[in-house]
Every structure is written in structure tokens, then in C-alpha cells.
Amino acid sequence: MKHYGLIGYPLTHSFSRNFFLEKIKNENLTDVSYSNFPIKSINEFPDLISKVKKLKGINVTSPYKEDIIKYLDDIDEEAKEIGAVNVVKINKINESLFLKGYNTDIYGFVSSIKEYLNNNIKSALILGTGGAAKAVAFGLKKLNINYTFVTGKNISNNLMLNYNDLNKEIIQNNLLIINATPLGIFPKINAKPNIPYKYISENHILYDLIYNPAETLFLKEGLKKGAIIINGLKMLHFQAEKAWEIFNS
Ligand code: NAP
């Protein structure tokens, strides 16, 4: 029997378990199981992996994508560069466990946005500066799209703007705007990032990493202006497919 699972806290609205259970069912894998492990502190992780026998892989979600790194024996280059891991592959070598971390959010983001890009999309604003924002930035670098982070913190420099700095020129020069904050996520669906939406045009793409609700207020504002809108569902599917590939490699 091979076991897989998800760590994070809380895990009440988690997508991963259903996704992998469906996959296990569709592929008729009778020797594979998938469980949620809602651990309240990352300190519980070593105990978990020693107790759950034949654990072959773990998906990692909020708030442990950064804290998990200290427990790993190896880390993939991309995950190391952004400092966030959402997949851990567990191998047994000479009776000892060997844990390697990966970041499949980067792959998920790049794969999900590719079909919407055109030659006008040369630079982007990334709203937020957390783990997901860093994965998006890495993805944009791969796609040769320049980016600037937008933060609520009291900072503005070449790489980072404050929401108060955003004006007509900046919005018009950045035809891709990505919400990588939790603003607008269920149940706080009435929140949205504080950007000047009046300058959004039909040439813009508004991408929200949130997938619940499918249409956040941020995306609704884009829709009103005729922009292309994308939610986080495809990214979620792509990152999970990549995780499965890593588990089975
Ligand atoms: P996070 O670390 O909790 O927050 C990201 C950043 O958002 C923070 O660093 C902060 O940046 C900003 N922020 C947080 N609360 C805010 C508020 N009340 N007002 C304004 N800004 C706020 O989250 P994360 O793990 O990076 O994830 C961000 C979002 O992406 C979440 O909604 C998550 O569900 C989603 N996500 C989706 C996928 C997918 O596959 N679709 C994958 C990963 C994450 P500043 O302090 O610099 O402003």
C-alpha cells in the first residue's frame, strides 16, 4: 500500500484530497490511499511521517509552504530559489527516510496562463508578496514577462510598489495584473485589492489565484471593463497533476 496526504491548517475547504481520491478511483489504483493531515503546528510533521507507514508523498498547503523546508533532505532548484515547497516526495534509502521538496505552483501558473498571452503582454503587476506571489514571479520570469510586486507594506522601489503608487500610467503599462493575495476568497467575498480599476481596459488580463468563488470582485471589475479574466482553478489542477507526476517518478 502507498500512502499520500496533505498537510496544512485548517484543511476544511481543501481541494487536493478530492482531486487525488478521484484520480485513484479513475485509474483503479487499489493499493493507493490519500488522507488529510490537518496539523496545528509544523512541529508535528516529524512525528507524522514516522507514524504513517509507507507514506510516499505529501502535498503542502497554507501555512506550511515555507516552514516545511527545514525538515527536507533535498530541495529542487526552483523551490529553493523562491523559498516555498508545496510537494514533498518521500523515499526510503537504507531504512532512512529521504525527503525532497518541489514547487509545482510555478508549473501550475505557467501552464494555466500560456493560452491567454499575446505579444502586447510585456509586463505585469503581482498583487501580494507571499509564497504564491513568489511562485508567480518565477513563472513570469520563465515566460519573459517583466513584473513588479505591489504591497500593502510601506515600501516602494524598483521591484516593489505600494498600492498608493498605482496610477493611470502604471495600470496602462502593465496589461497583466495578478491577484496573489487572499482578498476576495470565500467567505470574505466582498473584499478586493485596492487598485484603480477605472484604468483597466479590454487590453488587460486580470488573473486571480483564488478559485472559490470562481468570480471574485477583482475579476468582476475586470469583466466590467472588458478585460480577459482567469481564476485559479486551472493553476490548481495543473499543480496537482505535476505533483502526481513527481510522486510517481
Ligand atoms: P499569504 O502568504 O497569506 O498572503 C499573500 C500576500 O497577500 C501577503 O504576503 C500580503 O502581501 C498580501 N495580503 C495578505 N492579506 C492581505 C490583506 N488583508 N490585504 C492586502 N494584502 C494582503 O497567501 P499565499 O499563500 O501567498 O496565497 C495567496 C493566494 O493565492 C491565496 O488566496 C491562495 O488561496 C491562492 N493560491 C492559489 C493557488 C492555486 O493553485 N490557484 C496556489 C497557491 C495559492 P503584502 O503584505 O506585501 O501586501
Tab-separated table of C-alpha atoms and ligand atoms in Angstrom:
chain	number	residue	atom	x	y	z
A	1	MET	CA	0.000	0.000	0.000
A	2	LYS	CA	1.233	3.509	-0.853
A	3	HIS	CA	0.003	6.446	1.217
A	4	TYR	CA	-0.146	10.105	0.192
A	5	GLY	CA	-1.593	13.079	2.010
A	6	LEU	CA	-1.947	16.775	2.556
A	7	ILE	CA	-0.609	18.863	5.440
A	8	GLY	CA	-1.845	22.356	6.285
A	9	TYR	CA	-4.215	24.028	8.709
A	10	PRO	CA	-7.155	24.259	8.534
A	11	LEU	CA	-7.999	21.819	5.740
A	12	THR	CA	-11.781	22.197	5.729
A	13	HIS	CA	-12.018	23.565	2.155
A	14	SER	CA	-9.107	21.648	0.704
A	15	PHE	CA	-9.233	20.653	-2.953
A	16	SER	CA	-6.347	18.145	-3.003
A	17	ARG	CA	-7.955	15.196	-1.238
A	18	ASN	CA	-10.959	15.046	-3.583
A	19	PHE	CA	-8.708	15.523	-6.613
A	20	PHE	CA	-6.394	12.643	-5.688
A	21	LEU	CA	-9.203	10.340	-4.488
A	22	GLU	CA	-10.901	10.863	-7.848
A	23	LYS	CA	-7.646	10.075	-9.641
A	24	ILE	CA	-7.121	6.914	-7.555
A	25	LYS	CA	-10.665	5.815	-8.402
A	26	ASN	CA	-10.434	6.621	-12.125
A	27	GLU	CA	-7.099	4.862	-12.509
A	28	ASN	CA	-8.356	1.915	-10.478
A	29	LEU	CA	-5.396	2.083	-8.088
A	30	THR	CA	-6.348	-0.365	-5.369
A	31	ASP	CA	-3.046	-0.046	-3.471
A	32	VAL	CA	-3.025	3.764	-3.066
A	33	SER	CA	-4.661	5.966	-0.403
A	34	TYR	CA	-4.821	9.719	0.219
A	35	SER	CA	-5.579	11.445	3.560
A	36	ASN	CA	-5.780	14.916	5.029
A	37	PHE	CA	-3.393	15.633	7.923
A	38	PRO	CA	-4.580	18.905	9.481
A	39	ILE	CA	-1.613	19.513	11.793
A	40	LYS	CA	-1.858	22.553	14.072
A	41	SER	CA	1.890	23.116	14.106
A	42	ILE	CA	4.675	22.142	11.702
A	43	ASN	CA	6.469	20.661	14.753
A	44	GLU	CA	4.058	17.714	14.397
A	45	PHE	CA	5.481	16.835	10.960
A	46	PRO	CA	8.398	14.526	12.015
A	47	ASP	CA	6.043	12.543	14.233
A	48	LEU	CA	3.514	12.248	11.406
A	49	ILE	CA	5.959	10.840	8.862
A	50	SER	CA	7.385	8.352	11.323
A	51	LYS	CA	3.913	7.143	12.366
A	52	VAL	CA	2.246	6.857	8.938
A	53	LYS	CA	3.901	3.832	7.379
A	54	LYS	CA	4.563	3.731	3.634
A	55	LEU	CA	3.980	7.453	3.248
A	56	LYS	CA	5.355	8.223	-0.225
A	57	GLY	CA	4.423	11.838	-0.740
A	58	ILE	CA	2.903	14.901	0.835
A	59	ASN	CA	1.196	17.955	-0.608
A	60	VAL	CA	1.791	21.063	1.479
A	61	THR	CA	-0.605	23.962	1.783
A	62	SER	CA	-1.001	27.117	3.847
A	63	PRO	CA	0.576	27.984	6.268
A	64	TYR	CA	3.479	25.485	5.962
A	65	LYS	CA	4.947	26.018	2.454
A	66	GLU	CA	7.963	27.832	3.899
A	67	ASP	CA	8.242	26.156	7.333
A	68	ILE	CA	8.420	22.663	5.785
A	69	ILE	CA	11.826	23.392	4.242
A	70	LYS	CA	13.786	22.828	7.451
A	71	TYR	CA	12.640	19.187	7.521
A	72	LEU	CA	13.828	18.344	3.980
A	73	ASP	CA	16.990	16.456	2.941
A	74	ASP	CA	16.997	17.987	-0.529
A	75	ILE	CA	15.162	20.706	-2.405
A	76	ASP	CA	14.574	21.276	-6.097
A	77	GLU	CA	16.371	24.356	-7.514
A	78	GLU	CA	13.230	26.334	-8.349
A	79	ALA	CA	11.632	25.700	-4.957
A	80	LYS	CA	14.879	26.713	-3.293
A	81	GLU	CA	15.056	29.958	-5.224
A	82	ILE	CA	11.584	31.079	-4.181
A	83	GLY	CA	11.775	29.555	-0.701
A	84	ALA	CA	8.457	27.696	-0.866
A	85	VAL	CA	7.629	23.989	-1.196
A	86	ASN	CA	4.190	22.523	-1.912
A	87	VAL	CA	5.168	18.920	-2.742
A	88	VAL	CA	7.399	16.534	-0.790
A	89	LYS	CA	8.466	13.203	-2.248
A	90	ILE	CA	9.432	10.613	0.369
A	91	ASN	CA	11.889	7.842	-0.467
A	92	LYS	CA	13.287	5.156	1.773
A	93	ILE	CA	17.052	4.751	1.481
A	94	ASN	CA	18.703	2.099	3.697
A	95	GLU	CA	15.781	2.202	6.136
A	96	SER	CA	16.054	6.014	6.459
A	97	LEU	CA	13.523	8.411	5.007
A	98	PHE	CA	14.794	10.869	2.389
A	99	LEU	CA	12.579	13.899	1.759
A	100	LYS	CA	12.841	16.100	-1.337
A	101	GLY	CA	10.780	19.276	-1.790
A	102	TYR	CA	9.384	20.764	-5.008
A	103	ASN	CA	7.232	23.705	-6.004
A	104	THR	CA	4.544	22.812	-8.545
A	105	ASP	CA	2.705	26.152	-8.173
A	106	ILE	CA	5.220	27.605	-10.654
A	107	TYR	CA	4.363	24.943	-13.247
A	108	GLY	CA	0.658	25.351	-12.444
A	109	PHE	CA	0.741	29.099	-13.004
A	110	VAL	CA	2.783	28.975	-16.243
A	111	SER	CA	0.670	26.181	-17.755
A	112	SER	CA	-2.590	27.914	-16.871
A	113	ILE	CA	-1.764	31.341	-18.315
A	114	LYS	CA	0.055	30.368	-21.520
A	115	GLU	CA	-3.005	30.151	-23.750
A	116	TYR	CA	-4.140	33.696	-22.826
A	117	LEU	CA	-0.859	35.523	-23.517
A	118	ASN	CA	-0.268	37.703	-26.562
A	119	ASN	CA	2.578	39.938	-27.768
A	120	ASN	CA	1.145	43.008	-26.011
A	121	ILE	CA	1.647	41.421	-22.591
A	122	LYS	CA	5.156	42.573	-21.713
A	123	SER	CA	4.893	43.439	-18.044
A	124	ALA	CA	2.772	42.546	-15.057
A	125	LEU	CA	1.774	43.681	-11.592
A	126	ILE	CA	1.736	40.973	-8.917
A	127	LEU	CA	-0.529	41.964	-6.022
A	128	GLY	CA	0.877	40.460	-2.808
A	129	THR	CA	4.339	39.312	-1.795
A	130	GLY	CA	3.744	35.895	-0.152
A	131	GLY	CA	4.673	32.374	-1.290
A	132	ALA	CA	2.136	32.304	-4.135
A	133	ALA	CA	3.281	35.724	-5.391
A	134	LYS	CA	6.885	34.462	-5.491
A	135	ALA	CA	5.862	31.372	-7.495
A	136	VAL	CA	4.005	33.647	-9.948
A	137	ALA	CA	7.096	35.889	-10.263
A	138	PHE	CA	9.270	32.879	-11.049
A	139	GLY	CA	6.750	31.761	-13.664
A	140	LEU	CA	6.653	35.203	-15.278
A	141	LYS	CA	10.443	35.203	-15.473
A	142	LYS	CA	10.244	31.907	-17.389
A	143	LEU	CA	7.701	33.480	-19.733
A	144	ASN	CA	9.933	36.556	-20.274
A	145	ILE	CA	7.357	38.903	-18.781
A	146	ASN	CA	8.652	41.708	-16.541
A	147	TYR	CA	6.932	42.098	-13.207
A	148	THR	CA	6.586	44.436	-10.240
A	149	PHE	CA	5.204	43.368	-6.861
A	150	VAL	CA	2.540	45.536	-5.226
A	151	THR	CA	2.492	45.513	-1.431
A	152	GLY	CA	0.477	46.997	1.394
A	153	LYS	CA	3.712	47.496	3.285
A	154	ASN	CA	5.298	50.896	3.430
A	155	ILE	CA	7.839	50.224	0.674
A	156	SER	CA	8.354	51.408	-2.884
A	157	ASN	CA	11.398	50.771	-5.058
A	158	ASN	CA	12.211	49.306	-8.499
A	159	LEU	CA	10.860	45.857	-7.679
A	160	MET	CA	8.007	46.792	-5.394
A	161	LEU	CA	5.261	49.413	-5.388
A	162	ASN	CA	2.749	50.339	-2.734
A	163	TYR	CA	-0.989	50.327	-3.666
A	164	ASN	CA	-0.930	54.129	-3.234
A	165	ASP	CA	1.632	54.437	-6.065
A	166	LEU	CA	-0.685	52.904	-8.665
A	167	ASN	CA	-1.821	55.466	-11.254
A	168	LYS	CA	-3.134	55.576	-14.832
A	169	GLU	CA	0.308	55.191	-16.397
A	170	ILE	CA	1.291	52.186	-14.280
A	171	ILE	CA	-2.007	50.391	-14.913
A	172	GLN	CA	-1.798	51.108	-18.659
A	173	ASN	CA	1.806	49.878	-18.814
A	174	ASN	CA	1.024	46.603	-17.072
A	175	LEU	CA	-1.535	44.715	-19.121
A	176	LEU	CA	-1.378	41.661	-16.865
A	177	ILE	CA	-2.478	42.066	-13.227
A	178	ILE	CA	-2.396	39.072	-10.903
A	179	ASN	CA	-4.104	38.888	-7.534
A	180	ALA	CA	-1.850	36.769	-5.306
A	181	THR	CA	-3.434	37.998	-2.068
A	182	PRO	CA	-6.271	36.231	-0.226
A	183	LEU	CA	-8.539	39.290	-0.764
A	184	GLY	CA	-11.917	38.098	-2.034
A	185	ILE	CA	-11.617	34.440	-1.005
A	186	PHE	CA	-14.667	32.670	0.479
A	187	PRO	CA	-16.204	33.577	2.945
A	188	LYS	CA	-14.864	37.177	2.750
A	189	ILE	CA	-16.099	37.585	-0.810
A	190	ASN	CA	-16.727	41.334	-0.526
A	191	ALA	CA	-13.036	42.205	-0.368
A	192	LYS	CA	-10.861	43.144	-3.349
A	193	PRO	CA	-7.350	44.545	-3.866
A	194	ASN	CA	-7.238	48.327	-3.724
A	195	ILE	CA	-6.160	49.213	-7.277
A	196	PRO	CA	-7.582	51.942	-9.582
A	197	TYR	CA	-9.912	49.706	-11.637
A	198	LYS	CA	-11.099	52.705	-13.685
A	199	TYR	CA	-7.897	52.428	-15.792
A	200	ILE	CA	-8.425	48.749	-16.668
A	201	SER	CA	-9.170	48.261	-20.377
A	202	GLU	CA	-10.152	45.486	-22.771
A	203	ASN	CA	-6.410	45.028	-23.426
A	204	HIS	CA	-5.854	43.823	-19.863
A	205	ILE	CA	-5.745	40.318	-18.434
A	206	LEU	CA	-6.841	40.033	-14.786
A	207	TYR	CA	-5.749	36.761	-13.196
A	208	ASP	CA	-6.906	35.788	-9.703
A	209	LEU	CA	-5.196	32.880	-7.938
A	210	ILE	CA	-8.405	32.443	-5.944
A	211	TYR	CA	-10.810	29.786	-7.315
A	212	ASN	CA	-13.518	29.987	-4.647
A	213	PRO	CA	-15.569	31.957	-5.582
A	214	ALA	CA	-14.982	31.343	-9.297
A	215	GLU	CA	-15.541	35.061	-9.957
A	216	THR	CA	-14.096	37.320	-7.275
A	217	LEU	CA	-14.873	41.039	-7.050
A	218	PHE	CA	-11.406	41.637	-8.580
A	219	LEU	CA	-12.374	39.567	-11.643
A	220	LYS	CA	-15.844	41.165	-11.793
A	221	GLU	CA	-14.191	44.598	-12.017
A	222	GLY	CA	-12.080	43.320	-14.919
A	223	LEU	CA	-15.129	41.904	-16.651
A	224	LYS	CA	-16.912	45.273	-16.403
A	225	LYS	CA	-14.021	46.844	-18.337
A	226	GLY	CA	-13.946	44.116	-20.992
A	227	ALA	CA	-10.688	42.554	-19.770
A	228	ILE	CA	-9.858	38.864	-20.116
A	229	ILE	CA	-10.333	37.215	-16.710
A	230	ILE	CA	-8.807	33.975	-15.380
A	231	ASN	CA	-9.396	32.345	-11.998
A	232	GLY	CA	-7.101	29.978	-10.070
A	233	LEU	CA	-8.818	26.688	-10.904
A	234	LYS	CA	-6.654	25.696	-13.855
A	235	MET	CA	-3.496	26.501	-11.882
A	236	LEU	CA	-4.760	24.280	-9.084
A	237	HIS	CA	-5.373	21.370	-11.465
A	238	PHE	CA	-2.023	21.754	-13.231
A	239	GLN	CA	-0.059	21.939	-9.964
A	240	ALA	CA	-1.820	18.805	-8.664
A	241	GLU	CA	-1.165	16.889	-11.915
A	242	LYS	CA	2.514	17.824	-11.674
A	243	ALA	CA	2.613	16.691	-8.018
A	244	TRP	CA	1.199	13.304	-9.067
A	245	GLU	CA	3.868	13.049	-11.769
A	246	ILE	CA	6.590	13.745	-9.167
A	247	PHE	CA	5.122	11.188	-6.731
A	248	ASN	CA	5.209	8.560	-9.465
A	249	SER	CA	8.598	9.412	-10.985
B	1	NAP	P1	-0.418	34.677	2.057
B	1	NAP	O1	1.034	34.411	2.214
B	1	NAP	O2	-1.341	34.504	3.202
B	1	NAP	O3	-0.659	36.176	1.508
B	1	NAP	C1	-0.062	36.665	0.363
B	1	NAP	C2	0.153	38.164	0.453
B	1	NAP	O4	-1.069	38.840	0.332
B	1	NAP	C3	0.748	38.661	1.753
B	1	NAP	O5	2.134	38.475	1.740
B	1	NAP	C4	0.337	40.130	1.747
B	1	NAP	O6	1.289	40.883	0.985
B	1	NAP	C5	-0.974	40.099	0.977
B	1	NAP	N1	-2.124	40.196	1.875
B	1	NAP	C6	-2.497	39.306	2.825
B	1	NAP	N2	-3.608	39.752	3.460
B	1	NAP	C7	-3.913	40.919	2.874
B	1	NAP	C8	-4.934	41.881	3.095
B	1	NAP	N3	-5.876	41.703	4.032
B	1	NAP	N4	-4.937	42.997	2.314
B	1	NAP	C9	-3.999	43.201	1.351
B	1	NAP	N5	-2.999	42.330	1.112
B	1	NAP	C10	-2.979	41.213	1.855
B	1	NAP	O7	-1.004	33.772	0.888
B	1	NAP	P2	-0.312	32.877	-0.230
B	1	NAP	O8	-0.052	31.518	0.309
B	1	NAP	O9	0.811	33.619	-0.882
B	1	NAP	O10	-1.557	32.734	-1.235
B	1	NAP	C11	-2.173	33.870	-1.825
B	1	NAP	C12	-3.470	33.479	-2.519
B	1	NAP	O11	-3.203	32.590	-3.599
B	1	NAP	C13	-4.465	32.753	-1.616
B	1	NAP	O12	-5.739	33.220	-1.913
B	1	NAP	C14	-4.322	31.290	-2.015
B	1	NAP	O13	-5.508	30.571	-1.787
B	1	NAP	C15	-4.036	31.441	-3.503
B	1	NAP	N6	-3.309	30.300	-4.092
B	1	NAP	C16	-3.868	29.675	-5.155
B	1	NAP	C17	-3.197	28.640	-5.772
B	1	NAP	C18	-3.812	27.954	-6.947
B	1	NAP	O14	-3.338	26.873	-7.346
B	1	NAP	N7	-4.828	28.524	-7.555
B	1	NAP	C19	-1.937	28.216	-5.315
B	1	NAP	C20	-1.359	28.896	-4.237
B	1	NAP	C21	-2.082	29.954	-3.629
B	1	NAP	P3	1.777	42.350	1.438
B	1	NAP	O15	1.897	42.316	2.929
B	1	NAP	O16	3.081	42.533	0.762
B	1	NAP	O17	0.724	43.303	0.963
